[in-house]
XYZ file of C-alpha atoms in Angstrom:
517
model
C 0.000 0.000 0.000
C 0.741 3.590 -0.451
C 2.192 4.911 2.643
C -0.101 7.243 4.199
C 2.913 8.831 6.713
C 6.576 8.831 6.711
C 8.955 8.561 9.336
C 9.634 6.528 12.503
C 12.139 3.697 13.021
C 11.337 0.167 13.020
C 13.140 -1.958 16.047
C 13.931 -5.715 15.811
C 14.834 -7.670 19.029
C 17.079 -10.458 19.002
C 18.866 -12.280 21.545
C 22.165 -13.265 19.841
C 24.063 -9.702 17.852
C 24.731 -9.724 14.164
C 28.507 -11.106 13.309
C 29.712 -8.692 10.581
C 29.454 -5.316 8.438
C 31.039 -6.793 5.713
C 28.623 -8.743 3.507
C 31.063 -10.657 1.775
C 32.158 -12.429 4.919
C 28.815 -12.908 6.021
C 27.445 -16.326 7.349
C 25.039 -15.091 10.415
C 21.357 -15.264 9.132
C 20.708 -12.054 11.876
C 23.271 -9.821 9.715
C 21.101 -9.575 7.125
C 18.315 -7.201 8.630
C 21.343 -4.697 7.958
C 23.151 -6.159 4.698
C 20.241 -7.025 2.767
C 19.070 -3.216 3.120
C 22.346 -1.978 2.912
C 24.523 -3.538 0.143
C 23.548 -4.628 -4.022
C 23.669 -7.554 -5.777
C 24.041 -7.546 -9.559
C 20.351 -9.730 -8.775
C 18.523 -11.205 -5.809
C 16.473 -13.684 -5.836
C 12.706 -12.655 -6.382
C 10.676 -12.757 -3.213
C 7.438 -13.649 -4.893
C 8.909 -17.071 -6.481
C 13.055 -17.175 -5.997
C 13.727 -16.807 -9.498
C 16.821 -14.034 -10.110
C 15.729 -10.787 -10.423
C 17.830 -7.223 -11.244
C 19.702 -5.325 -8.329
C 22.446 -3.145 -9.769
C 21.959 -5.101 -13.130
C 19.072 -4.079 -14.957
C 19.293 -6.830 -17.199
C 21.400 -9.173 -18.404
C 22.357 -11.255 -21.839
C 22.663 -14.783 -22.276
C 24.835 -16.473 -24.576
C 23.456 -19.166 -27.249
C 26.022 -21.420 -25.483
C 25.364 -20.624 -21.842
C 28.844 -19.959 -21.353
C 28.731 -16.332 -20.588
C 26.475 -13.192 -19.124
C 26.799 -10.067 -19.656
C 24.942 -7.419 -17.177
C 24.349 -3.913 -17.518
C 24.754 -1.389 -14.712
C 22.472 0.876 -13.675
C 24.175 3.822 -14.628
C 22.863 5.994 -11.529
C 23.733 3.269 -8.719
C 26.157 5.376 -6.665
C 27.989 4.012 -3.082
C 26.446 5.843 -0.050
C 29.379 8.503 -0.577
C 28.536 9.684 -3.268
C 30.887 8.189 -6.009
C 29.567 5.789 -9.084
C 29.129 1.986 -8.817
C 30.784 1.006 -11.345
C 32.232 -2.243 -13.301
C 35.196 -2.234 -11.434
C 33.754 -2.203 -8.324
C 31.981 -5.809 -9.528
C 34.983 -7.312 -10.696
C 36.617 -6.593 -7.502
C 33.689 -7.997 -5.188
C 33.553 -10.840 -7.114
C 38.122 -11.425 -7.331
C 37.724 -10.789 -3.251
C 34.975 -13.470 -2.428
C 37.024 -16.041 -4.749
C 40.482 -14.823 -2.749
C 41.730 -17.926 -1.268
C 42.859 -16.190 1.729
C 39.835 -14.925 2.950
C 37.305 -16.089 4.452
C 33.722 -15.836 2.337
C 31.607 -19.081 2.277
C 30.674 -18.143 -1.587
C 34.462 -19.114 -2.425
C 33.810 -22.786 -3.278
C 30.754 -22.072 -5.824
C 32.556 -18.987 -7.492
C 36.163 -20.419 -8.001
C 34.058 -23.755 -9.536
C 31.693 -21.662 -11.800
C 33.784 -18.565 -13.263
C 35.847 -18.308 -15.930
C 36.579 -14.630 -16.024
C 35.114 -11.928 -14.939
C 35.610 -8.712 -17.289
C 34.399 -5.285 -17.783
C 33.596 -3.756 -21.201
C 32.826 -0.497 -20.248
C 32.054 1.225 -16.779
C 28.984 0.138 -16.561
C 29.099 -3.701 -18.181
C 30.294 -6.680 -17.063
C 30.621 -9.938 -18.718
C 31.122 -13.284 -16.141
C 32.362 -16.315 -18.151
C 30.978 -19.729 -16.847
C 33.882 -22.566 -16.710
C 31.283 -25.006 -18.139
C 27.274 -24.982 -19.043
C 25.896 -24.492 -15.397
C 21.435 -24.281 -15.494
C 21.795 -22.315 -12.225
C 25.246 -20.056 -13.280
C 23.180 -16.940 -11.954
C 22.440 -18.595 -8.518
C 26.189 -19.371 -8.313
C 27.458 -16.245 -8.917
C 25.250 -13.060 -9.275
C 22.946 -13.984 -6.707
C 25.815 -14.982 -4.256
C 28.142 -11.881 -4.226
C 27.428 -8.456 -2.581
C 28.567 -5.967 -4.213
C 31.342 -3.655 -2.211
C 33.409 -0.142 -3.183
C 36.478 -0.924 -3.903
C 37.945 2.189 -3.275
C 36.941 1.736 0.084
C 38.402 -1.955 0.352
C 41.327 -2.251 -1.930
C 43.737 -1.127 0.203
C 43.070 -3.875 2.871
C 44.232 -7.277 2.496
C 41.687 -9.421 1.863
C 42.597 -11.953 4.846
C 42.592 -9.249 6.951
C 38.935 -8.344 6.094
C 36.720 -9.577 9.473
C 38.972 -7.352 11.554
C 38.587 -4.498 9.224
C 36.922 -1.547 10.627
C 34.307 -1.534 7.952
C 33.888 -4.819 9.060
C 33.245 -4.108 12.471
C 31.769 -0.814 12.597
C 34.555 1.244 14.631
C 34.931 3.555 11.274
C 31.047 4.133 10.073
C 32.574 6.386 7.033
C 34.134 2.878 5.866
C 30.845 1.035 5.939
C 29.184 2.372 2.333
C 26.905 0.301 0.513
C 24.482 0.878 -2.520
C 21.367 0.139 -0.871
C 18.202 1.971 0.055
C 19.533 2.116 4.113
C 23.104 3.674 5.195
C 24.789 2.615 7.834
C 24.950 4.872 11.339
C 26.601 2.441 14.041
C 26.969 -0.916 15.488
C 27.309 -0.752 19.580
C 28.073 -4.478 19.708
C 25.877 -6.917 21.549
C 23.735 -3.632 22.059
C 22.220 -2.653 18.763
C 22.975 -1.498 14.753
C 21.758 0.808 13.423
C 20.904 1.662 9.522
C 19.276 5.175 8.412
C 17.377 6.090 5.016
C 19.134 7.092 2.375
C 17.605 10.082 -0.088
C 19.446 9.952 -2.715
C 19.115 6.089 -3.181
C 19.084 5.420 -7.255
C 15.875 3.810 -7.271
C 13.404 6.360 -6.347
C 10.147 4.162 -5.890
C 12.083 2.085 -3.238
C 13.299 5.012 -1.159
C 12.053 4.277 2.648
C 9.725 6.094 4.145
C 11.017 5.012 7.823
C 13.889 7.174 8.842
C 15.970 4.343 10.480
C 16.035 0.583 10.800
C 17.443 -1.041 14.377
C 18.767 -4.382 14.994
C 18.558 -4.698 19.052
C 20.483 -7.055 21.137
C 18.209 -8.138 24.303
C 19.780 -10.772 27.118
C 17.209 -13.575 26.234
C 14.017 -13.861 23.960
C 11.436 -13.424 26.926
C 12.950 -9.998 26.862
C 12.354 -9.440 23.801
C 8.815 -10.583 23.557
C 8.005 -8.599 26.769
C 9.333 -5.445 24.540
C 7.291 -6.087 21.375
C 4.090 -6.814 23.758
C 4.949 -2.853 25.447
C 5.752 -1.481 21.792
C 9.256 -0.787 22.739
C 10.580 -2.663 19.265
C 8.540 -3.629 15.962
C 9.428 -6.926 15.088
C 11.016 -10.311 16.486
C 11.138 -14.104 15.376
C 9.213 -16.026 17.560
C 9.736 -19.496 18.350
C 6.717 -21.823 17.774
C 5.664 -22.357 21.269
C 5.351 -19.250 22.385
C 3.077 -17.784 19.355
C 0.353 -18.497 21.833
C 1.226 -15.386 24.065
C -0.251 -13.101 21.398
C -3.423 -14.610 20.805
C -5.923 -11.730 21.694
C -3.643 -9.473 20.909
C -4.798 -5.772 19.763
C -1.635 -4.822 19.170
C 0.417 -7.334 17.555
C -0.120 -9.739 14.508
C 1.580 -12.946 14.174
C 2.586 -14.214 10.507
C 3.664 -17.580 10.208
C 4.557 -19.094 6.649
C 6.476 -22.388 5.135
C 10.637 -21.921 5.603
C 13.107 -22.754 3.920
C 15.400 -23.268 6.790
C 15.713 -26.568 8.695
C 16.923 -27.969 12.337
C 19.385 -30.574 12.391
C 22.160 -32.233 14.513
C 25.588 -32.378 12.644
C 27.425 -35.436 13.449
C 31.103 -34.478 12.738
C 31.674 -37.045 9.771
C 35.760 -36.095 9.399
C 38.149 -38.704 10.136
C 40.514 -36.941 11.347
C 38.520 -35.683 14.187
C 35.633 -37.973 14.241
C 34.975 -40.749 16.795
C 31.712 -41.618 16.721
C 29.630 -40.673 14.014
C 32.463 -41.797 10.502
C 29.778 -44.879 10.170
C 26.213 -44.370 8.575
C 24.454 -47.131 10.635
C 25.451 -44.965 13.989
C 23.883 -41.649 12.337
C 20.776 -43.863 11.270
C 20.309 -44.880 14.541
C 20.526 -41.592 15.794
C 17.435 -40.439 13.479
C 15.755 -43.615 14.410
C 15.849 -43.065 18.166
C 14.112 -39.757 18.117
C 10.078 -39.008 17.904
C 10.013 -36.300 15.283
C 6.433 -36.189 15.179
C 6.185 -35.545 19.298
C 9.269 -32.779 18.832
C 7.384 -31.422 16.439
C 3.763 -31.711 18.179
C 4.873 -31.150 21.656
C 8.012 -29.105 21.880
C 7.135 -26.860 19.033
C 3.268 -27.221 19.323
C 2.765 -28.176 15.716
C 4.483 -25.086 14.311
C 7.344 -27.258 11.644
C 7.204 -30.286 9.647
C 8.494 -33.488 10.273
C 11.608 -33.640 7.672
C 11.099 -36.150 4.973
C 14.300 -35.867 2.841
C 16.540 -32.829 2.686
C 14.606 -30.379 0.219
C 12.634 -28.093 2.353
C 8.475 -27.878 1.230
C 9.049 -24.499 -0.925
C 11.716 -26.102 -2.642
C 10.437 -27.645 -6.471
C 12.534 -30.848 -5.249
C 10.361 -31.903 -2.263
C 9.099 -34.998 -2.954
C 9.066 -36.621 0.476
C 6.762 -40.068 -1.845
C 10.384 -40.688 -3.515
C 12.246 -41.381 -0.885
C 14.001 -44.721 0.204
C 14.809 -44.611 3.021
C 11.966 -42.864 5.582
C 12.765 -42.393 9.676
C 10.321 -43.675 11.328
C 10.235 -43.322 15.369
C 11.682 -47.054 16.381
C 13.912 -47.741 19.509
C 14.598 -50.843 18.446
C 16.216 -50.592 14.992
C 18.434 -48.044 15.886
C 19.641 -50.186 18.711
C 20.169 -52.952 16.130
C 22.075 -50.667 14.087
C 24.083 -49.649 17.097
C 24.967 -53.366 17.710
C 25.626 -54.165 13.967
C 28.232 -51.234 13.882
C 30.429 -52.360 16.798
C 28.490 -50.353 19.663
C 27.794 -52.625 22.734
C 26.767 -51.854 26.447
C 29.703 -54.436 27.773
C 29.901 -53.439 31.124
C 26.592 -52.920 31.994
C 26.334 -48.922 32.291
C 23.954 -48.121 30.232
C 26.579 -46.330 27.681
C 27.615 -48.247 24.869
C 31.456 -48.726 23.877
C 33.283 -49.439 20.932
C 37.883 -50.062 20.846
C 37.382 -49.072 24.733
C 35.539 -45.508 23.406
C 32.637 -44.836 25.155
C 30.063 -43.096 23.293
C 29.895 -40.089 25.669
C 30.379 -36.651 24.044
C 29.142 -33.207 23.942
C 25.723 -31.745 22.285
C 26.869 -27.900 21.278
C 23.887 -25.803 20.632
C 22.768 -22.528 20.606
C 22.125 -20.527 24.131
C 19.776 -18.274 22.632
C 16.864 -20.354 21.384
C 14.478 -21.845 24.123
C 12.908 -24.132 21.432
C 16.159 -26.110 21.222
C 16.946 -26.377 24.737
C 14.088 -28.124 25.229
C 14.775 -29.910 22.087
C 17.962 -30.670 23.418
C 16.566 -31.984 26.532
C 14.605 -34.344 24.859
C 17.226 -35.444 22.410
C 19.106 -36.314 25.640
C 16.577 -38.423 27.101
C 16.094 -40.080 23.955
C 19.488 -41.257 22.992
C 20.743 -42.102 26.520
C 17.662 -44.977 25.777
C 19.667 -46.057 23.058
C 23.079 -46.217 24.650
C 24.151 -42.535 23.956
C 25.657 -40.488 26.300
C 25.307 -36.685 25.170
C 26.057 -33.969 27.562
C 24.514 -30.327 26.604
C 26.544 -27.704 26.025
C 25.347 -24.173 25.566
C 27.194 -21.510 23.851
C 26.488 -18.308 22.174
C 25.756 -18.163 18.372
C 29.561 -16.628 17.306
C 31.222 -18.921 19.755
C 28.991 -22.344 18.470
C 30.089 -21.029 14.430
C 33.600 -21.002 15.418
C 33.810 -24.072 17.566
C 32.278 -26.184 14.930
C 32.968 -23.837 12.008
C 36.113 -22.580 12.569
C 37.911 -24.971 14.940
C 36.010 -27.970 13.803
C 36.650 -29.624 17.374
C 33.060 -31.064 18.275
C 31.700 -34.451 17.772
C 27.883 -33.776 17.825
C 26.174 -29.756 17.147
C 22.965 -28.788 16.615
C 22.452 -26.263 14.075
C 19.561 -24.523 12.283
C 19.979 -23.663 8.597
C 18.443 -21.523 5.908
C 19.334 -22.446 2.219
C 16.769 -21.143 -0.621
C 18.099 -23.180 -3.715
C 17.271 -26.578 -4.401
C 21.013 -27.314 -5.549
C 22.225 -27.938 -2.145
C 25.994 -28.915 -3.356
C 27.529 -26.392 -1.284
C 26.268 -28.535 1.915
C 27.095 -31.902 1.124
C 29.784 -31.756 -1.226
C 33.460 -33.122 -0.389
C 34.936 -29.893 -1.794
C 32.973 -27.958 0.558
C 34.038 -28.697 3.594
C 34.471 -24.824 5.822
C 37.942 -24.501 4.789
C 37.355 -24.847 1.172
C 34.773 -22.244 0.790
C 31.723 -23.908 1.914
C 29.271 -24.671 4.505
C 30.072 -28.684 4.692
C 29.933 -28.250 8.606
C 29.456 -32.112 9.149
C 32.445 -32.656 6.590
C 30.135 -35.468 5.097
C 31.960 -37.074 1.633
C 30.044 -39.220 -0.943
C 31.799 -39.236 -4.350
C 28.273 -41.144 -5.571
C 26.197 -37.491 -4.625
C 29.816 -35.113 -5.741
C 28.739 -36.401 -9.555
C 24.906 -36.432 -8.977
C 25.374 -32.687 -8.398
C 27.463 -32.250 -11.316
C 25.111 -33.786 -13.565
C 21.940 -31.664 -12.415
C 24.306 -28.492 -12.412
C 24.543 -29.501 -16.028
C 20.942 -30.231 -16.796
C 18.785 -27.480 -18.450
C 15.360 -29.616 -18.808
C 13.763 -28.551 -15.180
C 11.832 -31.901 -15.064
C 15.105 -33.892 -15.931
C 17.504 -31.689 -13.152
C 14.541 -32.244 -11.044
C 14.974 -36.422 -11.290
C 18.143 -36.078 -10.489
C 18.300 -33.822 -7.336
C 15.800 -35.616 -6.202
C 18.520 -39.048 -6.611
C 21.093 -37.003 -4.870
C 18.913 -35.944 -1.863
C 17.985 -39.853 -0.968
C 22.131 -40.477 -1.231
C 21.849 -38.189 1.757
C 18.893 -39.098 3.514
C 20.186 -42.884 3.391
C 23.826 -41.454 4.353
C 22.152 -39.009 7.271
C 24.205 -36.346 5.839
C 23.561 -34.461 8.588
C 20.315 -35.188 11.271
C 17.691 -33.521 9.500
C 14.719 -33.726 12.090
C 12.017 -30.636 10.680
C 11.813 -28.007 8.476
C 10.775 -25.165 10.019
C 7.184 -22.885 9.841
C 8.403 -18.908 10.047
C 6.865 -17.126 13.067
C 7.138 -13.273 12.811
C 5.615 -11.235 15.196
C 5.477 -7.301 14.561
C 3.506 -4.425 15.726
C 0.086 -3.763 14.026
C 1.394 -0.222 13.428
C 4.115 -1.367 10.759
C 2.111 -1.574 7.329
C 3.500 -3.481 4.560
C 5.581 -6.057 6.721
C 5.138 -9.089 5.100
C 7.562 -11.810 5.884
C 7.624 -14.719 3.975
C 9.895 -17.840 3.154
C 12.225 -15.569 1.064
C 13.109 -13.483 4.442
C 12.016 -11.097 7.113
C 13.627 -8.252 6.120
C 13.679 -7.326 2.245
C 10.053 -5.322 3.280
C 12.005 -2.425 4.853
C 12.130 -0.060 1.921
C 8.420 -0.499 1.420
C 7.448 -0.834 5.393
C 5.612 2.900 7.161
C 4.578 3.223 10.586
C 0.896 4.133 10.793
C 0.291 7.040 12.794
């Protein structure tokens, strides 16, 4: 709708802060309430049905081959500072992300899919594929935000998260080419992102003045601040949707996800002690109630995972699979037994070469859904013979311990991944330190050429077949423990008009959002 007023600020409350300033190096979802408003793509992907859309690009050509793209800038995008967006800045976004000494998770799909990157005039750009790739665009211009490279060139790329653009402590370094501009990041207190006026699409400037990302100790907090209209927005876990039912105030919008729960069993063997065989990781799936989780815990608010392709994905096809994980005590002790797991001592704990099976559960601190979760995952496998002790850490501290350090055994994570080529997951070349988010480590050189083939198929229905091969290679594997896919729960004030969040994301409304008066 037409905004009837203009000004205000919007507030969203979160328990856990935002990571970086840098959207390059970005791999916290919470980030992106700044980034997405703040930086350009060459194209997103639509939020109506995914498909890639113009950013800074207002079109693009395809070649007869498929082996290259050429995009043409919009030739009034300028950087928050005033100076052009230009080809050059592309080119270097793009060399930076592919940089093998830093640190972006879009490394692995870029240095795989791009030829050359080139510009033919200021405002053109040309991207060569290596090879005929049906989703080249997802792989490249829908991965890479675009930064000023006058702003960044003189910093080493490894040196990039420490950067003060990347953390805030110089705002005149933090420029983007989006319809917000940065103000400040207190961290683990709040961000903060203002409108611009003189953004280069005129129908998108926002009629808010500012957008702010709040850090509050715990989710109860931040609930209690929505329900006094001290913020706007915040996620809300499933169970608790209840406590706005009645509500004058508040509306609740909950919609199909594309993100997913799952426990990661560390799969790489030269860390992993438990988890290297697939009958241990079945029995794992097999020992746990999904249908209760989901009905109790999260009071019907997620889906039971059937497969790995999320519902909104065009690859869900939970009829196809082979393998389905069905609540039964007794098979996964079976499976235990047939790996080499036994209880020979009586304790209750199984053992295997003298190993007990007694290791840590890291999860995330801030979400109360999953330490219940966790509780019950607990309970659960101790039934079976497995001894997991909880461990709760904050968001940045879980990413690096099983992330960074990769020194964990079992993790809980929650993921959000809106492409049905899921490659950059599962494959063996995209394990964290190669550029990808491979946090299990899980290798399958059976899915590796699946993935290649459908990366190479142009006939949907065909690509389709196969993805949908590949995902029960990891279902039947347990990749990783996928136990639901996710419902979105948003709740906002009934003052914000034209706050819509859907499975595409909660925050690309901004631009279009006013606060009625």
């Amino acid at each position: 709708t037409a905004p009837e007023s203009t000004g205000g600020e919007i507030i969203f409350t979160n328990s856990a802060d935002i990571g970086t300033l840098n959207p390059i190096i970005r791999v916290d979802i919470n980030a992106l309430f700044l980034l997405q408003n703040m930086f350009s793509q060459l194209a997103v992907q639509s939020v109506i049905d995914g498909s890639p859309v113009p950013d800074l690009a207002d079109y693009w050509e395809t070649s007869a081959d498929f082996m290259s793209y050429t995009f043409s800038l919009n030739k009034n995008a300028t950087w928050h500072d005033g100076n052009p967006v230009t080809a050059d800045d592309v080119i270097f976004s793009f060399k930076a992300a592919m940089d093998e000494s830093g640190i972006s998770p879009y490394r692995a799909d870029l240095t795989a899919n791009v030829a050359a990157i080139t510009a033919i005039d200021d405002h053109t750009v040309r991207i060569d594929a290596k090879e005929q790739l049906a989703v080249f665009l997802n792989k490249t211009a829908l991965l890479v935000p675009i930064v000023p490279k006058h702003i960044w060139e003189s910093i080493p790329v490894a040196n990039w998260g420490s950067a003060p653009a990347s953390t805030g402590t110089d705002p005149s370094q933090v420029i983007g080419s989006g319809p917000f501009k940065f103000v400040e990041w207190a961290q683990n207190d709040h961000a903060t992102m203002e409108r611009w006026d003189d953004y280069w699409v005129p129908e998108m400037i926002p009629s808010i003045d500012r957008g702010t990302y709040r850090v509050v100790p715990d989710l109860s907090t931040a609930i209690q601040m929505l329900k006094t209209g001290e913020s706007d927005i915040v996620g809300v876990p499933p169970q608790q949707i209840k406590e706005f039912d009645g509500s004058n105030d508040v509306t609740v919008a909950t919609f199909d996800d594309w993100s997913w729960t799952l426990f990661s069993p560390n799969q790489d063997p030269a860390v992993a002690k438990f988890c290297q065989q697939r009958e241990v990781r079945q029995a794992l799936m097999y020992a746990l109630d999904r249908e209760s989780i989901v009905d109790g815990i999260l009071a019907g608010n997620a889906v039971v995972a059937e497969g790995l392709q999320p519902l909104p994905s065009r690859a869900y096809a939970p009829d196809r699979l082979s393998t389905t994980y069905t609540y039964d005590v007794e098979k996964a002790k079976a499976l235990l037994e047939s790996a080499g797991w036994v209880d020979s001592d009586g304790d209750g704990v199984r053992e295997k070469d003298g190993l007990k099976f007694s290791t840590e559960l890291y999860f995330d601190s801030s979400d109360v859904a999953i330490a219940q979760l966790v509780t019950y995952m607990q309970q659960a496998w101790k039934e079976i013979g497995v001894d997991v002790i909880p461990t709760a850490m904050v968001q940045s501290a879980l990413i690096e311990q099983v992330v960074g350090k990769n020194d964990y055994q079992l993790a809980i994570f929650g993921i959000s991944w809106t492409d049905e080529d899921q490659g950059i997951l599962y494959r063996s070349d995209a394990w964290p330190d190669k550029g990808g988010f491979n946090v299990s480590r899980y290798s399958n050189p059976e899915f590796d050429q699946l993935n290649d083939e459908q990366l190479k198929e142009f006939d949907v229905d065909k690509r389709m077949a196969i993805i949908e091969e590949s995902n029960n290679i990891l279902n039947d594997d347990v990749a990783i423990g996928l136990m639901y896919f996710n419902k979105g729960a948003v709740a906002f004030q009934k003052r914000v008009q034209n706050y819509v969040p859907n499975a595409f994301g909660a925050f690309w409304q901004l631009p279009f959002a006013w606060i009625k008066q």
